[in-house]
Each structure stands twice: as C-alpha cells, then as structure tokens.
CSV table of C-alpha atoms in Angstrom, one decimal:
chain,number,residue,atom,x,y,z
A,1,GLN,CA,7.4,-33.1,33.9
A,2,VAL,CA,9.1,-35.4,36.4
A,3,ARG,CA,9.7,-38.9,35.3
A,4,LEU,CA,11.3,-41.9,37.0
A,5,VAL,CA,11.9,-44.9,34.8
A,6,GLU,CA,13.1,-48.2,36.3
A,7,SER,CA,14.9,-51.0,34.4
A,8,GLY,CA,17.1,-53.9,35.1
A,9,GLY,CA,14.6,-56.3,36.6
A,10,GLY,CA,14.3,-59.9,35.5
A,11,SER,CA,14.3,-63.5,36.5
A,12,VAL,CA,17.3,-64.9,38.4
A,13,GLN,CA,18.1,-68.0,40.3
A,14,PRO,CA,18.5,-67.9,44.1
A,15,GLY,CA,22.0,-66.6,45.0
A,16,GLY,CA,22.1,-64.5,41.8
A,17,SER,CA,22.5,-60.7,41.5
A,18,LEU,CA,20.8,-57.9,39.7
A,19,MET,CA,21.5,-54.2,39.2
A,20,LEU,CA,18.4,-52.0,39.0
A,21,THR,CA,18.5,-48.6,37.4
A,22,CYS,CA,16.2,-45.6,37.7
A,23,GLU,CA,16.6,-42.8,35.2
A,24,VAL,CA,15.4,-39.5,36.6
A,25,SER,CA,14.3,-36.5,34.5
A,26,GLY,CA,12.7,-33.2,35.2
A,27,TYR,CA,13.2,-33.3,39.0
A,28,PRO,CA,13.3,-29.6,40.1
A,29,TYR,CA,14.8,-30.0,43.6
A,30,SER,CA,18.5,-29.8,44.1
A,31,ARG,CA,18.2,-31.2,47.6
A,32,HIS,CA,16.2,-34.4,47.6
A,33,CYS,CA,16.1,-38.1,48.6
A,34,MET,CA,15.8,-41.1,46.3
A,35,ALA,CA,14.7,-44.5,47.4
A,36,TRP,CA,13.9,-48.0,46.3
A,37,PHE,CA,10.7,-49.8,47.5
A,38,ARG,CA,9.3,-53.1,46.6
A,39,GLN,CA,5.9,-54.7,46.7
A,40,ALA,CA,5.2,-58.4,46.5
A,41,PRO,CA,1.8,-59.8,45.5
A,42,GLY,CA,-0.7,-59.4,48.4
A,43,LYS,CA,1.7,-57.4,50.5
A,44,GLY,CA,2.3,-53.8,51.3
A,45,ARG,CA,4.9,-51.5,49.8
A,46,GLU,CA,8.2,-52.1,51.7
A,47,ALA,CA,11.2,-49.8,51.8
A,48,VAL,CA,14.5,-51.2,50.5
A,49,ALA,CA,17.1,-48.4,50.6
A,50,ALA,CA,17.3,-44.6,50.3
A,51,ILE,CA,20.0,-42.1,49.4
A,52,ASN,CA,19.9,-38.3,49.8
A,53,SER,CA,21.6,-35.6,47.7
A,54,ASP,CA,24.5,-35.5,50.2
A,55,GLY,CA,25.1,-39.2,49.5
A,56,ASP,CA,23.9,-40.5,52.9
A,57,THR,CA,22.4,-43.9,52.6
A,58,VAL,CA,20.0,-46.0,54.7
A,59,TYR,CA,18.9,-49.6,54.2
A,60,GLN,CA,16.2,-51.9,55.4
A,61,ASN,CA,17.9,-53.9,58.1
A,62,SER,CA,17.0,-57.3,56.9
A,63,MET,CA,18.5,-56.7,53.5
A,64,LYS,CA,21.4,-54.3,54.1
A,65,ASP,CA,24.1,-56.9,53.8
A,66,ARG,CA,23.0,-57.7,50.2
A,67,LEU,CA,22.3,-54.2,48.9
A,68,THR,CA,24.2,-51.2,47.6
A,69,ILE,CA,22.3,-48.1,46.6
A,70,SER,CA,24.1,-45.5,44.6
A,71,ARG,CA,23.6,-42.6,42.3
A,72,ASP,CA,25.2,-40.9,39.3
A,73,ILE,CA,24.2,-37.3,39.8
A,74,ALA,CA,25.7,-36.1,36.6
A,75,ASN,CA,23.5,-38.6,34.6
A,76,ASP,CA,20.5,-38.4,37.0
A,77,THR,CA,20.5,-42.1,37.5
A,78,LEU,CA,19.8,-44.1,40.7
A,79,TYR,CA,21.1,-47.7,41.1
A,80,LEU,CA,20.4,-50.6,43.3
A,81,GLN,CA,22.8,-53.5,43.3
A,82,MET,CA,21.3,-56.6,44.8
A,83,SER,CA,23.2,-59.8,45.5
A,84,SER,CA,22.6,-63.2,47.1
A,85,LEU,CA,19.0,-62.9,46.0
A,86,LYS,CA,16.3,-65.1,47.6
A,87,PRO,CA,12.9,-66.2,46.5
A,88,GLU,CA,11.4,-63.9,49.1
A,89,ASP,CA,13.0,-61.0,47.2
A,90,THR,CA,10.5,-61.5,44.4
A,91,ALA,CA,8.5,-58.3,44.0
A,92,MET,CA,7.9,-55.3,41.9
A,93,TYR,CA,10.7,-52.8,42.6
A,94,TYR,CA,9.9,-49.1,42.4
A,95,CYS,CA,12.1,-46.0,42.7
A,96,ALA,CA,10.8,-42.9,44.3
A,97,ALA,CA,11.8,-39.3,44.9
A,98,ALA,CA,11.1,-36.9,47.8
A,99,PRO,CA,12.1,-33.2,48.1
A,100,GLY,CA,14.5,-32.1,50.8
A,101,ARG,CA,15.9,-34.3,53.5
A,102,PRO,CA,13.2,-36.5,55.0
A,103,VAL,CA,13.4,-37.3,58.7
A,104,LEU,CA,12.2,-40.8,57.8
A,105,PRO,CA,13.7,-41.7,54.5
A,106,LEU,CA,12.3,-45.2,54.4
A,107,ALA,CA,8.7,-44.1,54.9
A,108,PRO,CA,6.7,-44.4,51.7
A,109,SER,CA,4.5,-41.4,52.6
A,110,VAL,CA,7.3,-38.9,52.2
A,111,TYR,CA,7.8,-39.8,48.5
A,112,THR,CA,5.8,-37.8,46.0
A,113,ILE,CA,7.1,-39.1,42.7
A,114,TRP,CA,7.1,-42.8,41.8
A,115,GLY,CA,8.2,-44.8,38.8
A,116,GLN,CA,6.2,-47.6,37.2
A,117,GLY,CA,8.3,-50.4,38.6
A,118,THR,CA,10.5,-53.2,37.4
A,119,GLN,CA,9.7,-56.9,38.2
A,120,VAL,CA,12.3,-59.0,40.0
A,121,THR,CA,11.6,-62.8,40.2
A,122,VAL,CA,13.9,-65.1,42.1
A,123,SER,CA,13.2,-68.8,41.5
A,124,SER,CA,15.0,-72.0,40.6
C-alpha cells in the first residue's frame, strides 16, 4: 500500500522558515515525480514545486525564490524548505506522487497518490 505522510507544518511569524517533510512508502514506480501542493481555505489546490526521479525541479513562479524542493531517495523522503514566509502562504500543504515523467509536473490532475496534508500558518 502506497502511503505519503507529511510533517513539519506549524505556526510561524512572517519572515520565518519551515521545512516540510513527506515520508513515502510502498511506491512501486522507479521513475516518478513528487510534488508539493497547497490549498488555502476557500481556494483551489495550487502547485508549489515538483521534482522527478532524475532530480529535475520546477517551481511555481511566484514562490520559487523562497523555496527549495529536494529528496532523499535512499530514505524515500521528500522535503520542501520554505523561507521568508508570508501570511498568504497560510494553507494546508500536501505532497503527491505521479508515475513516470509528467509533461506538466505542476498539474494536480497527473498526481494519483496524495498525503493527508500538514498545516502551515503564517501570522504575527
């Protein structure tokens, strides 16, 4: 059974940093893409960043200067380092997995496996 379990969310002040972690287990595809999405209350799910099994990364343009997505393949763990956080970054953050090498790695529709999410709240 495939499982994605996120952690690392919390409450931070504007300008702060957080490292989100997604532990992956049971994923059967050697070639795949992993991504972080977020969803704020009353809004749709929004792509944040993605990384494929070759290590290629792609970021949402509006956030890319404040993000680093990475992965530890040996430990099946995905990370998202976020810095200079803003109140508008407040959302539930989800990790997701897709088989192969999606043409559109930031499209939610290509991801078939999702975690339960970890809440990030940025406020003073």
